[in-house]
CSV table of C-alpha atoms in Angstrom, one decimal:
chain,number,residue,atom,x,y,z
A,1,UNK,CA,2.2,38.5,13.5
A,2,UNK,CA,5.8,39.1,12.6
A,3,UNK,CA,8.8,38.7,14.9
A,4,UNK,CA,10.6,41.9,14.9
A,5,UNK,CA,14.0,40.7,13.9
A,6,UNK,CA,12.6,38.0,11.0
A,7,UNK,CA,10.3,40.1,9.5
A,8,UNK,CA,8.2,38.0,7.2
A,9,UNK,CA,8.0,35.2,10.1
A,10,UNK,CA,5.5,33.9,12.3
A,11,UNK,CA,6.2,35.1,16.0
A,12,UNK,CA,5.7,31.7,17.5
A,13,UNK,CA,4.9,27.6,16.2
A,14,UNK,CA,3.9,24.6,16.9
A,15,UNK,CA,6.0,21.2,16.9
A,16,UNK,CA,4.0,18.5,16.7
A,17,UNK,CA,5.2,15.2,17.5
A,18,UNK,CA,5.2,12.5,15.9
A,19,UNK,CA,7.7,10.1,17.0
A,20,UNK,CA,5.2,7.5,18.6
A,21,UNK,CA,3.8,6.9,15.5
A,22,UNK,CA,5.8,7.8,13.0
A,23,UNK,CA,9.2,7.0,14.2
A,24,UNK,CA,8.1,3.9,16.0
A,25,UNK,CA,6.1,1.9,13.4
A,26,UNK,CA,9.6,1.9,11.5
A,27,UNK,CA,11.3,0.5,14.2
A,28,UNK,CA,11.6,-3.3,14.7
A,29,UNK,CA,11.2,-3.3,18.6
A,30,UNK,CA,8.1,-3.1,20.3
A,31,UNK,CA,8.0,-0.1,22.7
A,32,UNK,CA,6.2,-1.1,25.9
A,33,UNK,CA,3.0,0.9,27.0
A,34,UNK,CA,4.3,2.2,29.8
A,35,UNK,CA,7.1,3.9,28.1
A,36,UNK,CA,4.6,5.1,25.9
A,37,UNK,CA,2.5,6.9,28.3
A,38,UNK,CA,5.7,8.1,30.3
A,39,UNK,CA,6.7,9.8,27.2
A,40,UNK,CA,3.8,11.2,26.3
A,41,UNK,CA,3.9,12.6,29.8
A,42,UNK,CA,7.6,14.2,29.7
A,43,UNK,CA,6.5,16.0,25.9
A,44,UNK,CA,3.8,17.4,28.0
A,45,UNK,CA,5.7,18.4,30.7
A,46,UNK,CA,8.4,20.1,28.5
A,47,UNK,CA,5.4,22.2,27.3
A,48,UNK,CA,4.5,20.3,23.7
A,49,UNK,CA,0.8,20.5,23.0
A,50,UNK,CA,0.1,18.5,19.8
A,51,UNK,CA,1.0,15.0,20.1
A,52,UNK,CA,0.4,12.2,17.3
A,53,UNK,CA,0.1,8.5,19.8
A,54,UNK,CA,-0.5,6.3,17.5
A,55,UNK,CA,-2.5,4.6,14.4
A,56,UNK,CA,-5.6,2.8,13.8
A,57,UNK,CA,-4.3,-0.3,11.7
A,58,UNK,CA,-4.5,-4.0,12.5
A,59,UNK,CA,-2.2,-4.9,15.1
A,60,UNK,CA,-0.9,-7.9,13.3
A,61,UNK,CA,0.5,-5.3,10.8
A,62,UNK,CA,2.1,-2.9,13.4
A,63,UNK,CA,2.2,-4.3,16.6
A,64,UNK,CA,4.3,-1.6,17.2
A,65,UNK,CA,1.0,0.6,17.3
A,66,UNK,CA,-1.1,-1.8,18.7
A,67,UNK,CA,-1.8,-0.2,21.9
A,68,UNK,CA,-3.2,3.1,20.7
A,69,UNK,CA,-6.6,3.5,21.9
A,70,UNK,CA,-4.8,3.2,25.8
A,71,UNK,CA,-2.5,5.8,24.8
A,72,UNK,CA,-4.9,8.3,23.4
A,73,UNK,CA,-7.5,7.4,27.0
A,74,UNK,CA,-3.8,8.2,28.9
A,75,UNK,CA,-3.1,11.4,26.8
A,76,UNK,CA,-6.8,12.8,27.4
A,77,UNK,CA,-6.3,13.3,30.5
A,78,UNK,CA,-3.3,15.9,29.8
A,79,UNK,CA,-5.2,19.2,29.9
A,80,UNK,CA,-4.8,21.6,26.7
A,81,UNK,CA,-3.2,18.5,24.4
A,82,UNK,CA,-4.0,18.1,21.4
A,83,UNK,CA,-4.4,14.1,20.8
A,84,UNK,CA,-3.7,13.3,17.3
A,85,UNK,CA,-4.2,9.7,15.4
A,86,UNK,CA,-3.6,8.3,11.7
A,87,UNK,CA,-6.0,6.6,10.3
A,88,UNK,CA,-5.6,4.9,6.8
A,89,UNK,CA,-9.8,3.7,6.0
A,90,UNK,CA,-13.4,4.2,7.2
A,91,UNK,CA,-12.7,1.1,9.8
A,92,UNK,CA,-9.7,2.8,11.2
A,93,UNK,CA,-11.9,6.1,11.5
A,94,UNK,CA,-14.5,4.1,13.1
A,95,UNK,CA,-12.3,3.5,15.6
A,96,UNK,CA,-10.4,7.2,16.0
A,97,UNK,CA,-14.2,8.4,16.6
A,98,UNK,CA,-14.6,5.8,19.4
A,99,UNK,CA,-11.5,6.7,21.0
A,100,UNK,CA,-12.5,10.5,21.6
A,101,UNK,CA,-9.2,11.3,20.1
A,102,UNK,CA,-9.0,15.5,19.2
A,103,UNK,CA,-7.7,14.8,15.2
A,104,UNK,CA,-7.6,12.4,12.4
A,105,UNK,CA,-4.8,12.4,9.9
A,106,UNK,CA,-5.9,11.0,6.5
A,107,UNK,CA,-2.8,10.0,4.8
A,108,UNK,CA,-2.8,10.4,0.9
A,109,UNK,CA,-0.2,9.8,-1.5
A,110,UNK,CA,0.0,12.0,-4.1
A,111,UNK,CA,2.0,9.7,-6.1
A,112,UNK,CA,0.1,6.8,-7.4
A,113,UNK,CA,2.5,4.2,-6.9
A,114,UNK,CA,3.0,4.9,-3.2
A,115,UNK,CA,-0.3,5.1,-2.8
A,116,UNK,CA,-1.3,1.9,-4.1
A,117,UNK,CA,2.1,0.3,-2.2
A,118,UNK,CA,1.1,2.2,0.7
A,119,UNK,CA,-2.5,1.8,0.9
A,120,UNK,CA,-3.8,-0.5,-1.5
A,121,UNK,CA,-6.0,2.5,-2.7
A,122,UNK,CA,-5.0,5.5,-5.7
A,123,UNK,CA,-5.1,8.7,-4.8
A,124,UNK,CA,-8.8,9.7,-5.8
A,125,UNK,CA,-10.0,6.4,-3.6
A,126,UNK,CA,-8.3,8.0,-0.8
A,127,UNK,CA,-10.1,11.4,-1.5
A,128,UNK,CA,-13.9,9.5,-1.9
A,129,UNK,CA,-13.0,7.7,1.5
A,130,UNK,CA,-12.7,10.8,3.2
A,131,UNK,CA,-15.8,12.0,2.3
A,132,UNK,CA,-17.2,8.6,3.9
A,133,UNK,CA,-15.1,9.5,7.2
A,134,UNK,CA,-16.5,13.0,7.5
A,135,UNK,CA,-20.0,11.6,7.1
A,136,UNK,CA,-19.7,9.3,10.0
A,137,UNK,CA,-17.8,11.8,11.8
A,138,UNK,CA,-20.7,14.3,10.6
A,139,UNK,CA,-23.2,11.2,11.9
A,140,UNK,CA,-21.7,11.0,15.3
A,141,UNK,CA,-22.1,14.5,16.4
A,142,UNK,CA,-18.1,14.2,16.8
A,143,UNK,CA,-15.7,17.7,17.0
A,144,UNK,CA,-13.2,15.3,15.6
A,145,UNK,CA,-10.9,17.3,13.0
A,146,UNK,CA,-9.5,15.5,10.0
A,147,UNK,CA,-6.5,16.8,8.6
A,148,UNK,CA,-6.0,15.2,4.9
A,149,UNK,CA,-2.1,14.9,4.5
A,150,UNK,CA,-0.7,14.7,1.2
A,151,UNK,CA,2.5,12.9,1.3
A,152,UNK,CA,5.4,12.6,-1.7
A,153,UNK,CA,4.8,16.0,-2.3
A,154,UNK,CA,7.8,16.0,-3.8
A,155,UNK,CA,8.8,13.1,-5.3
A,156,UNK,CA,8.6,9.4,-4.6
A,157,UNK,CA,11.3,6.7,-5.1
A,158,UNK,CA,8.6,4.1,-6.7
A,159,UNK,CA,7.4,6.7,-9.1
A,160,UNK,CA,10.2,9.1,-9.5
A,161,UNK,CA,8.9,12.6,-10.0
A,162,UNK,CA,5.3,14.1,-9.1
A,163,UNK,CA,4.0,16.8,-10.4
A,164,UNK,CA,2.8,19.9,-8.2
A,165,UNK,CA,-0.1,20.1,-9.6
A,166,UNK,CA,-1.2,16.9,-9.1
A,167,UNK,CA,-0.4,17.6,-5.3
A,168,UNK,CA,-2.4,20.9,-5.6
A,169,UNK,CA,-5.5,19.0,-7.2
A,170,UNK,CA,-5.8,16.1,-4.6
A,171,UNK,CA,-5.2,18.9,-1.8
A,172,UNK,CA,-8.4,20.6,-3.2
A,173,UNK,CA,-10.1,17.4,-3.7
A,174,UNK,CA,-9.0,16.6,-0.1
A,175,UNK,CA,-11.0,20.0,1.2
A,176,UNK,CA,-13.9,19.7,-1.0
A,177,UNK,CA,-14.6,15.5,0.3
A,178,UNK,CA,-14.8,17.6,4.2
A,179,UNK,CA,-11.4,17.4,5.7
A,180,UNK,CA,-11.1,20.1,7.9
A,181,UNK,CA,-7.8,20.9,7.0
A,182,UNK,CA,-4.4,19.9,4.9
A,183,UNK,CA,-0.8,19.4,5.3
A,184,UNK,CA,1.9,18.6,2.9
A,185,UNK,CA,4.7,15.7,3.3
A,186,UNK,CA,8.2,15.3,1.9
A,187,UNK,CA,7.9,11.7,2.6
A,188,UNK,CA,10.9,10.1,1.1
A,189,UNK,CA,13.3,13.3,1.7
A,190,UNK,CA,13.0,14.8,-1.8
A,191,UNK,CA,12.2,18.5,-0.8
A,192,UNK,CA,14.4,21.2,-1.1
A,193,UNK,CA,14.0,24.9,-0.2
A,194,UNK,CA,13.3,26.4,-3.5
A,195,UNK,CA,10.5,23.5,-4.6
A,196,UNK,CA,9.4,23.9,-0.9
A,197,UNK,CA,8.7,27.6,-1.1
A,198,UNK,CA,7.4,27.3,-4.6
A,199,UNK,CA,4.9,24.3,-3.2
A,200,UNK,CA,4.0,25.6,-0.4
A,201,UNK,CA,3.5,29.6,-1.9
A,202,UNK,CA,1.0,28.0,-4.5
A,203,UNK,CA,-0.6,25.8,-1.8
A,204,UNK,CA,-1.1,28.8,0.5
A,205,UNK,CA,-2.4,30.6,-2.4
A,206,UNK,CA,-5.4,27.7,-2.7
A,207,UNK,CA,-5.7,26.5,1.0
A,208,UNK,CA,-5.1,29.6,3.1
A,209,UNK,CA,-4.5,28.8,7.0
A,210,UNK,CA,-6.3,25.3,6.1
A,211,UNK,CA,-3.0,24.5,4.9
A,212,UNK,CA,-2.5,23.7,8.2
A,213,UNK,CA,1.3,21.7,8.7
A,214,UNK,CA,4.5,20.7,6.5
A,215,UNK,CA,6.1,17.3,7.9
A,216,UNK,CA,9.8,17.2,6.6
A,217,UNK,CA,12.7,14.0,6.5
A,218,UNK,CA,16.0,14.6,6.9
A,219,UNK,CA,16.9,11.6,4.4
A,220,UNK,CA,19.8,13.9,2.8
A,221,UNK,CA,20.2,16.6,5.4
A,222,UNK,CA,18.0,19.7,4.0
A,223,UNK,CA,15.5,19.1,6.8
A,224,UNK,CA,15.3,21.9,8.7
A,225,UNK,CA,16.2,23.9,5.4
A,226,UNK,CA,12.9,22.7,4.3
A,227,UNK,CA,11.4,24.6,7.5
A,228,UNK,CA,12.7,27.4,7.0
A,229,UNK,CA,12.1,27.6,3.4
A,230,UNK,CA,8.4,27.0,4.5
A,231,UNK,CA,8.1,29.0,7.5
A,232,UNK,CA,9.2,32.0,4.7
A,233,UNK,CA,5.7,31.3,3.0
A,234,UNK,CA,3.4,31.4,6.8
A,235,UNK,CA,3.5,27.8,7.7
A,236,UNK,CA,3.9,27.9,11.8
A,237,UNK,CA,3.0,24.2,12.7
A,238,UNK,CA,5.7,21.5,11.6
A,239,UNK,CA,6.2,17.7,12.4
A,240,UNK,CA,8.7,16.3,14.2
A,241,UNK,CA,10.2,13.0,15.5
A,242,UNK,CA,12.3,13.0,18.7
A,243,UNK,CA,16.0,11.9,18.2
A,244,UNK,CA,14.7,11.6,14.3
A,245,UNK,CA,13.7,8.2,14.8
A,246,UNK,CA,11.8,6.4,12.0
A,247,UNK,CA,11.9,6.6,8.2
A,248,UNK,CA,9.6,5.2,5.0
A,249,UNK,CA,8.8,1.7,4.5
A,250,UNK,CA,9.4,2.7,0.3
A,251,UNK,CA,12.6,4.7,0.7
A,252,UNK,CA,15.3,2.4,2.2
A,253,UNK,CA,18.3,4.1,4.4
A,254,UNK,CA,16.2,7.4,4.6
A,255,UNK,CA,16.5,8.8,8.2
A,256,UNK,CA,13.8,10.2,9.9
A,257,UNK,CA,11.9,13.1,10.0
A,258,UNK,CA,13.4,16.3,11.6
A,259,UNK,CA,14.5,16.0,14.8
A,260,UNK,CA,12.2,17.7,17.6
A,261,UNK,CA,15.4,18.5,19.7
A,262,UNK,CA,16.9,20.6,16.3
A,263,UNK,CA,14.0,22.0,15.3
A,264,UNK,CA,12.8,23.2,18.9
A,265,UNK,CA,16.2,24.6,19.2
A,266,UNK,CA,16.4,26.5,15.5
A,267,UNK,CA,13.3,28.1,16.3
A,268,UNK,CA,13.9,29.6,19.6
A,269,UNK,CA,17.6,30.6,18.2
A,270,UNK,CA,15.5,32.4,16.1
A,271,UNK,CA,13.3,33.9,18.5
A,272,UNK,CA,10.2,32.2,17.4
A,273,UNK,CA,8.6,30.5,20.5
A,274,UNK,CA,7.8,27.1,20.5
A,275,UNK,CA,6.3,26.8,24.4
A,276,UNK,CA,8.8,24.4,24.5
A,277,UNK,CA,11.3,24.0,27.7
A,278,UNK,CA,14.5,22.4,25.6
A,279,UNK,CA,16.0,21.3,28.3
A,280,UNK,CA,13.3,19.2,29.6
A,281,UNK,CA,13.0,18.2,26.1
A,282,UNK,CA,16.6,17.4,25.8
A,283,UNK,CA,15.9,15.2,29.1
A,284,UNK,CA,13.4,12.9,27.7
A,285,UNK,CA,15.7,12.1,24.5
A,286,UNK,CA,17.7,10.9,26.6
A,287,UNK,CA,15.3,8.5,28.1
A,288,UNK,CA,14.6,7.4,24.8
A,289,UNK,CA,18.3,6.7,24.0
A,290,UNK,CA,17.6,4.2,26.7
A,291,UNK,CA,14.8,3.2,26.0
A,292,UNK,CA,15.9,2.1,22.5
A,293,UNK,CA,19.3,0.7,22.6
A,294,UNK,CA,20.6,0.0,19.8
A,295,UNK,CA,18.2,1.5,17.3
A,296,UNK,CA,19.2,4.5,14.7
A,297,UNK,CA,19.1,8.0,16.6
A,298,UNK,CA,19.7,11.2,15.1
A,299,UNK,CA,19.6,14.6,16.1
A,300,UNK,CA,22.8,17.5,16.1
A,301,UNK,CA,21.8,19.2,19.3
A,302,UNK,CA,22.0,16.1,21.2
A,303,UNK,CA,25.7,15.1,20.0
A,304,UNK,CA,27.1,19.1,20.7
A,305,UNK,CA,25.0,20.2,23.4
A,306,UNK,CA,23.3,23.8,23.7
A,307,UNK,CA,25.5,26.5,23.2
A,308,UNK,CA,26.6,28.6,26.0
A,309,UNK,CA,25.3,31.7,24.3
A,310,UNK,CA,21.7,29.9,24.3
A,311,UNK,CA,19.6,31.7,26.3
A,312,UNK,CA,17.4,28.7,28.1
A,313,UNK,CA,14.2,31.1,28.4
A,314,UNK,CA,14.5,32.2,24.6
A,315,UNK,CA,11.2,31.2,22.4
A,316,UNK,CA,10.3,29.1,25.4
A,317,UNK,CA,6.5,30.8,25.5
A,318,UNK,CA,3.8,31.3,22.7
């Protein structure tokens, strides 16, 4: 369904954060548990529903993660959230299926060189390993979904450029080895609008609604460009990092992925609704500018404030 004044547009979306995962494993402080849970608990408050806690890795890799499985037990007790997890092998998924979490994100490269820098594993490993996952998720009776996400969609900085079709291939490949669903990831802040309508338009084509999320950085300031450009092809569920924390281990000085604060506010500008309450949201970026000192924040809103012409209600319900 099309809002009436952006024809063309979905009437509502979904901003998932990311920020506990993918903005803190790229910081180099630990963020205490507590903290953890108490912003998992202001998101939720402020009315986000889809929240990615943490990853399955070895702690001595990313201690900054290490405390997942108590953040996904704290965040299933928040009614109607959706408790997301990354998972990068069969061990990690092992794990994801023991902590009751609702998703599994599969991260793939599509270029080869990040995926072996990344992973240790090319791009077609990846794909045979989810096919292991969704057998043992298949084994353990689990509603589990796993969301296959092919990152340097559009471009890497180890391999330079990547072709679209090798993204469209290992997206299809992805679907076929059982993930329930795909996303697509500008992961070293390559994208912009035109190559992100022209990606997404021929992914759509292949994927339909299984195409499920686009996850954007804001490395050279096109970010929420990028969301527009794919919320003009029907994609209506987009990541996001609060205050834009983070980055990519293979793309030194990028920033972060799009702000939640911006994007949340772009949207209901627009009159798409987001269920979000941006001044509660607005609120807990501030306790994590405290909670971080020191570290790399982003994020426009924050600096210049809401508008007065804002209307505070506007987008605010799904």
């Amino acid at each position: 369904m099309s809002t009436a004044s952006h024809p063309g547009l979905p009437a509502s979306a979904i901003v998932r954060e990311v920020g506990l995962r993918d903005g803190l494993q790229s910081l180099p402080v630990v963020l205490p548990t507590p903290s953890k849970m108490d912003w998992i608990d202001a998101a939720y408050a402020a009315g986000q529903r889809e929240i990615e806690v943490g990853s399955f890795v070895p702690a001595r890799l990313l201690p900054q993660l290490a405390d997942t499985d108590a953040l996904v037990a704290h965040a299933k007790k928040l009614p109607g959230l959706t408790v997301s997890v990354l998972v990068p092998n069969v061990k990690g998924a092992e794990r994801a299926l023991d902590s009751g979490a609702d998703l599994m994100l599969v991260p793939l490269s599509a270029s080869h060189a990040h995926s072996v820098a990344n992973l240790r594993k090319t791009p077609d490993e990846v794909v045979r390993m989810v096919g292991q996952m969704r057998a043992a998720r298949d084994a353990a009776g689990s509603s589990m979904l796993i969301e296959g996400g092919v990152g340097t969609a559009f471009g890497c900085t180890l391999q330079g450029a990547v072709p679209a079709q090798d993204v469209l291939r290992l997206m299809q490949a992805l679907l076929d080895a059982g993930a329930d669903r795909v996303s697509l990831a500008d992961t070293v802040g390559y994208a912009d609008p035109a190559a992100v309508q022209r990606l997404f338009t021929e992914a759509r084509r292949i994927a339909g609604e299984r195409l499920c999320c686009a996850h954007f950085h804001d490395t050279r300031g096109l970010g929420l460009a990028n969301v527009l450009a794919a919320l003009q092809t029907g994609v209506s569920r987009f990541d996001a990092c609060l205050a834009g924390i983070g980055g990519c281990p293979h793309a030194p000085g990028a920033s972060g992925n799009v702000s939640t604060e911006d994007l949340v506010f772009m949207l209901q500008s627009m009159g798409i609704a987001t269920g979000v309450d941006l001044d509660r949201l607005l609120a807990l970026r501030g306790s994590v500018d405290a909670w971080l000192p020191g570290q790399p924040l982003h994020g426009a809103v924050w600096r210049a404030g809401l508008p007065k012409a804002f209307p505070p209600s506007r987008g605010a319900s799904a």
